[in-house]
PDB file of C-alpha atoms in Angstrom:
ATOM      1  CA  MET A   1    -148.490   6.880 133.696  1.00 60.00           C
ATOM      2  CA  LYS A   2    -151.183   9.207 135.028  1.00 73.00           C
ATOM      3  CA  ASP A   3    -150.670   7.826 138.548  1.00 76.00           C
ATOM      4  CA  ASN A   4    -146.934   8.540 138.253  1.00 84.00           C
ATOM      5  CA  ASN A   5    -147.713  12.154 137.349  1.00 85.00           C
ATOM      6  CA  LYS A   6    -149.991  12.528 140.356  1.00 86.00           C
ATOM      7  CA  LEU A   7    -147.334  11.078 142.646  1.00 89.00           C
ATOM      8  CA  ALA A   8    -144.658  13.337 141.149  1.00 90.00           C
ATOM      9  CA  PHE A   9    -146.795  16.444 141.650  1.00 90.00           C
ATOM     10  CA  LEU A  10    -147.653  15.356 145.196  1.00 91.00           C
ATOM     11  CA  ILE A  11    -143.955  14.970 146.023  1.00 94.00           C
ATOM     12  CA  LEU A  12    -143.210  18.374 144.458  1.00 93.00           C
ATOM     13  CA  ARG A  13    -146.050  20.062 146.341  1.00 94.00           C
ATOM     14  CA  ILE A  14    -145.116  18.612 149.718  1.00 96.00           C
ATOM     15  CA  GLY A  15    -141.366  19.074 149.228  1.00 97.00           C
ATOM     16  CA  ILE A  16    -141.682  22.725 148.233  1.00 97.00           C
ATOM     17  CA  GLY A  17    -144.221  23.208 151.022  1.00 97.00           C
ATOM     18  CA  VAL A  18    -141.765  21.914 153.626  1.00 98.00           C
ATOM     19  CA  LEU A  19    -139.080  24.297 152.354  1.00 97.00           C
ATOM     20  CA  PHE A  20    -141.401  27.313 152.426  1.00 98.00           C
ATOM     21  CA  THR A  21    -142.664  26.368 155.907  1.00 98.00           C
ATOM     22  CA  ILE A  22    -139.129  26.096 157.297  1.00 98.00           C
ATOM     23  CA  PHE A  23    -138.008  29.389 155.750  1.00 97.00           C
ATOM     24  CA  GLY A  24    -141.236  31.053 156.915  1.00 98.00           C
ATOM     25  CA  ILE A  25    -140.690  29.869 160.506  1.00 98.00           C
ATOM     26  CA  MET A  26    -137.116  31.160 160.436  1.00 98.00           C
ATOM     27  CA  LYS A  27    -138.258  34.561 159.182  1.00 98.00           C
ATOM     28  CA  LEU A  28    -141.109  34.785 161.676  1.00 98.00           C
ATOM     29  CA  ALA A  29    -138.715  33.895 164.483  1.00 98.00           C
ATOM     30  CA  GLY A  30    -136.354  36.649 163.310  1.00 98.00           C
ATOM     31  CA  GLY A  31    -138.780  39.239 164.638  1.00 98.00           C
ATOM     32  CA  PRO A  32    -139.130  42.902 163.703  1.00 98.00           C
ATOM     33  CA  GLY A  33    -135.498  43.286 162.641  1.00 98.00           C
ATOM     34  CA  THR A  34    -135.833  40.558 160.042  1.00 98.00           C
ATOM     35  CA  TRP A  35    -139.289  41.730 159.005  1.00 98.00           C
ATOM     36  CA  GLY A  36    -137.999  45.277 158.547  1.00 97.00           C
ATOM     37  CA  PHE A  37    -135.225  44.043 156.271  1.00 97.00           C
ATOM     38  CA  LEU A  38    -137.623  41.897 154.250  1.00 97.00           C
ATOM     39  CA  GLY A  39    -140.169  44.703 153.922  1.00 97.00           C
ATOM     40  CA  GLY A  40    -137.357  47.098 153.049  1.00 97.00           C
ATOM     41  CA  THR A  41    -136.638  45.075 149.915  1.00 97.00           C
ATOM     42  CA  LEU A  42    -139.864  46.524 148.492  1.00 97.00           C
ATOM     43  CA  LYS A  43    -137.917  49.740 147.882  1.00 96.00           C
ATOM     44  CA  THR A  44    -136.638  48.028 144.736  1.00 95.00           C
ATOM     45  CA  VAL A  45    -140.186  48.195 143.356  1.00 95.00           C
ATOM     46  CA  GLY A  46    -140.936  51.677 144.673  1.00 96.00           C
ATOM     47  CA  ILE A  47    -142.680  50.845 147.977  1.00 96.00           C
ATOM     48  CA  ASP A  48    -140.907  52.449 150.916  1.00 94.00           C
ATOM     49  CA  PHE A  49    -143.487  52.556 153.724  1.00 96.00           C
ATOM     50  CA  PHE A  50    -144.475  50.081 156.446  1.00 97.00           C
ATOM     51  CA  PRO A  51    -141.446  47.782 155.983  1.00 97.00           C
ATOM     52  CA  VAL A  52    -141.969  45.800 159.198  1.00 98.00           C
ATOM     53  CA  GLY A  53    -145.609  45.095 158.324  1.00 98.00           C
ATOM     54  CA  PHE A  54    -144.809  44.050 154.768  1.00 98.00           C
ATOM     55  CA  GLY A  55    -141.937  41.903 156.010  1.00 98.00           C
ATOM     56  CA  LEU A  56    -144.265  40.190 158.453  1.00 98.00           C
ATOM     57  CA  LEU A  57    -146.741  39.590 155.603  1.00 97.00           C
ATOM     58  CA  ALA A  58    -143.986  38.067 153.460  1.00 97.00           C
ATOM     59  CA  SER A  59    -142.924  35.808 156.341  1.00 98.00           C
ATOM     60  CA  LEU A  60    -146.524  34.733 156.899  1.00 98.00           C
ATOM     61  CA  ALA A  61    -146.951  34.131 153.160  1.00 97.00           C
ATOM     62  CA  GLU A  62    -144.007  31.729 153.209  1.00 98.00           C
ATOM     63  CA  PHE A  63    -145.166  29.949 156.365  1.00 98.00           C
ATOM     64  CA  LEU A  64    -148.875  29.704 155.502  1.00 97.00           C
ATOM     65  CA  GLY A  65    -148.176  29.078 151.821  1.00 97.00           C
ATOM     66  CA  GLY A  66    -145.881  26.227 152.802  1.00 97.00           C
ATOM     67  CA  LEU A  67    -148.579  24.736 155.019  1.00 97.00           C
ATOM     68  CA  ALA A  68    -151.080  25.070 152.178  1.00 95.00           C
ATOM     69  CA  LEU A  69    -148.777  23.190 149.836  1.00 95.00           C
ATOM     70  CA  ILE A  70    -148.196  20.448 152.409  1.00 95.00           C
ATOM     71  CA  THR A  71    -151.874  19.973 153.201  1.00 94.00           C
ATOM     72  CA  GLY A  72    -153.300  20.714 149.753  1.00 92.00           C
ATOM     73  CA  PHE A  73    -155.811  23.218 151.110  1.00 93.00           C
ATOM     74  CA  PHE A  74    -156.062  26.792 149.732  1.00 93.00           C
ATOM     75  CA  VAL A  75    -153.094  26.147 147.458  1.00 93.00           C
ATOM     76  CA  ARG A  76    -154.006  28.576 144.679  1.00 92.00           C
ATOM     77  CA  PRO A  77    -154.746  31.676 146.788  1.00 93.00           C
ATOM     78  CA  LEU A  78    -151.722  31.187 149.020  1.00 94.00           C
ATOM     79  CA  ALA A  79    -149.518  30.356 146.033  1.00 94.00           C
ATOM     80  CA  ILE A  80    -150.354  33.829 144.723  1.00 95.00           C
ATOM     81  CA  GLY A  81    -148.943  35.293 147.948  1.00 95.00           C
ATOM     82  CA  LEU A  82    -145.836  33.141 147.545  1.00 97.00           C
ATOM     83  CA  PHE A  83    -145.567  34.231 143.918  1.00 96.00           C
ATOM     84  CA  LEU A  84    -145.628  37.924 144.860  1.00 96.00           C
ATOM     85  CA  THR A  85    -143.075  37.336 147.617  1.00 97.00           C
ATOM     86  CA  MET A  86    -140.755  35.542 145.190  1.00 97.00           C
ATOM     87  CA  VAL A  87    -141.162  38.260 142.552  1.00 97.00           C
ATOM     88  CA  VAL A  88    -139.884  40.843 145.037  1.00 97.00           C
ATOM     89  CA  ALA A  89    -137.120  38.522 146.276  1.00 97.00           C
ATOM     90  CA  THR A  90    -135.922  37.883 142.725  1.00 97.00           C
ATOM     91  CA  ILE A  91    -136.013  41.551 141.751  1.00 97.00           C
ATOM     92  CA  PHE A  92    -134.160  42.463 144.946  1.00 97.00           C
ATOM     93  CA  LYS A  93    -131.426  39.878 144.317  1.00 97.00           C
ATOM     94  CA  VAL A  94    -130.990  40.946 140.695  1.00 97.00           C
ATOM     95  CA  SER A  95    -130.940  44.667 141.523  1.00 96.00           C
ATOM     96  CA  SER A  96    -128.437  44.182 144.335  1.00 96.00           C
ATOM     97  CA  GLY A  97    -125.970  42.574 141.951  1.00 96.00           C
ATOM     98  CA  ALA A  98    -126.147  39.135 143.528  1.00 96.00           C
ATOM     99  CA  SER A  99    -124.501  36.203 141.799  1.00 97.00           C
ATOM    100  CA  PHE A 100    -126.592  33.792 139.781  1.00 96.00           C
ATOM    101  CA  ALA A 101    -126.199  31.237 142.576  1.00 96.00           C
ATOM    102  CA  GLU A 102    -127.937  33.670 144.951  1.00 97.00           C
ATOM    103  CA  ILE A 103    -130.608  34.596 142.408  1.00 97.00           C
ATOM    104  CA  SER A 104    -131.407  30.993 141.500  1.00 97.00           C
ATOM    105  CA  TYR A 105    -133.321  30.098 144.696  1.00 95.00           C
ATOM    106  CA  PRO A 106    -135.973  32.852 144.568  1.00 96.00           C
ATOM    107  CA  LEU A 107    -136.139  32.511 140.781  1.00 97.00           C
ATOM    108  CA  THR A 108    -136.757  28.763 141.002  1.00 97.00           C
ATOM    109  CA  MET A 109    -139.382  29.254 143.702  1.00 97.00           C
ATOM    110  CA  LEU A 110    -140.986  31.955 141.544  1.00 97.00           C
ATOM    111  CA  LEU A 111    -141.355  29.452 138.704  1.00 97.00           C
ATOM    112  CA  VAL A 112    -142.736  26.744 140.990  1.00 96.00           C
ATOM    113  CA  THR A 113    -145.222  29.067 142.695  1.00 96.00           C
ATOM    114  CA  THR A 114    -146.333  30.256 139.252  1.00 95.00           C
ATOM    115  CA  PHE A 115    -147.231  26.658 138.459  1.00 94.00           C
ATOM    116  CA  PHE A 116    -149.238  26.216 141.660  1.00 93.00           C
ATOM    117  CA  ALA A 117    -150.967  29.584 141.279  1.00 92.00           C
ATOM    118  CA  LEU A 118    -152.018  28.944 137.676  1.00 91.00           C
ATOM    119  CA  ASN A 119    -153.100  25.327 137.682  1.00 83.00           C
ATOM    120  CA  LYS A 120    -156.724  24.469 138.240  1.00 61.00           C
ATOM    121  CA  GLY A 121    -156.096  22.456 141.382  1.00 54.00           C
ATOM    122  CA  LYS A 122    -155.994  19.047 139.724  1.00 52.00           C
ATOM    123  CA  VAL A 123    -152.372  18.496 140.685  1.00 52.00           C
ATOM    124  CA  SER A 124    -152.156  20.751 143.701  1.00 48.00           C
ATOM    125  CA  SER A 125    -155.225  19.794 145.665  1.00 51.00           C
ATOM    126  CA  VAL A 126    -155.766  17.014 148.151  1.00 50.00           C
ATOM    127  CA  SER A 127    -157.523  15.019 145.421  1.00 50.00           C
ATOM    128  CA  ALA A 128    -154.193  14.608 143.626  1.00 45.00           C
ATOM    129  CA  ALA A 129    -152.920  12.334 146.375  1.00 45.00           C
TER     130      ALA A 129
END
């Protein structure tokens, strides 16, 4: 049973990592216009300066956090960056009046990144493979 748990967590880690990597690449490729929009969502939490820089950081968090999940290296610190990114994304979606279908993706990723950020590495590290 313990081996099944390790395999399940490995599949979860790599699967979520692939999704974050793909979305991160798409956002990085979007350039300053996309980064400005992403950083501009911080206005919902009272931060209204340096939107392009913050958007770039969010895009990098998704890309690098995804790679961390795939490889199993630096999972906890990069999961914290993913967590913060998903907190803002969820708050933005809720405050903009989005439907539950639109809110569910960042909310689900928020819950998953919470798991990876809080666990002690036993199921998120390379040793879990």
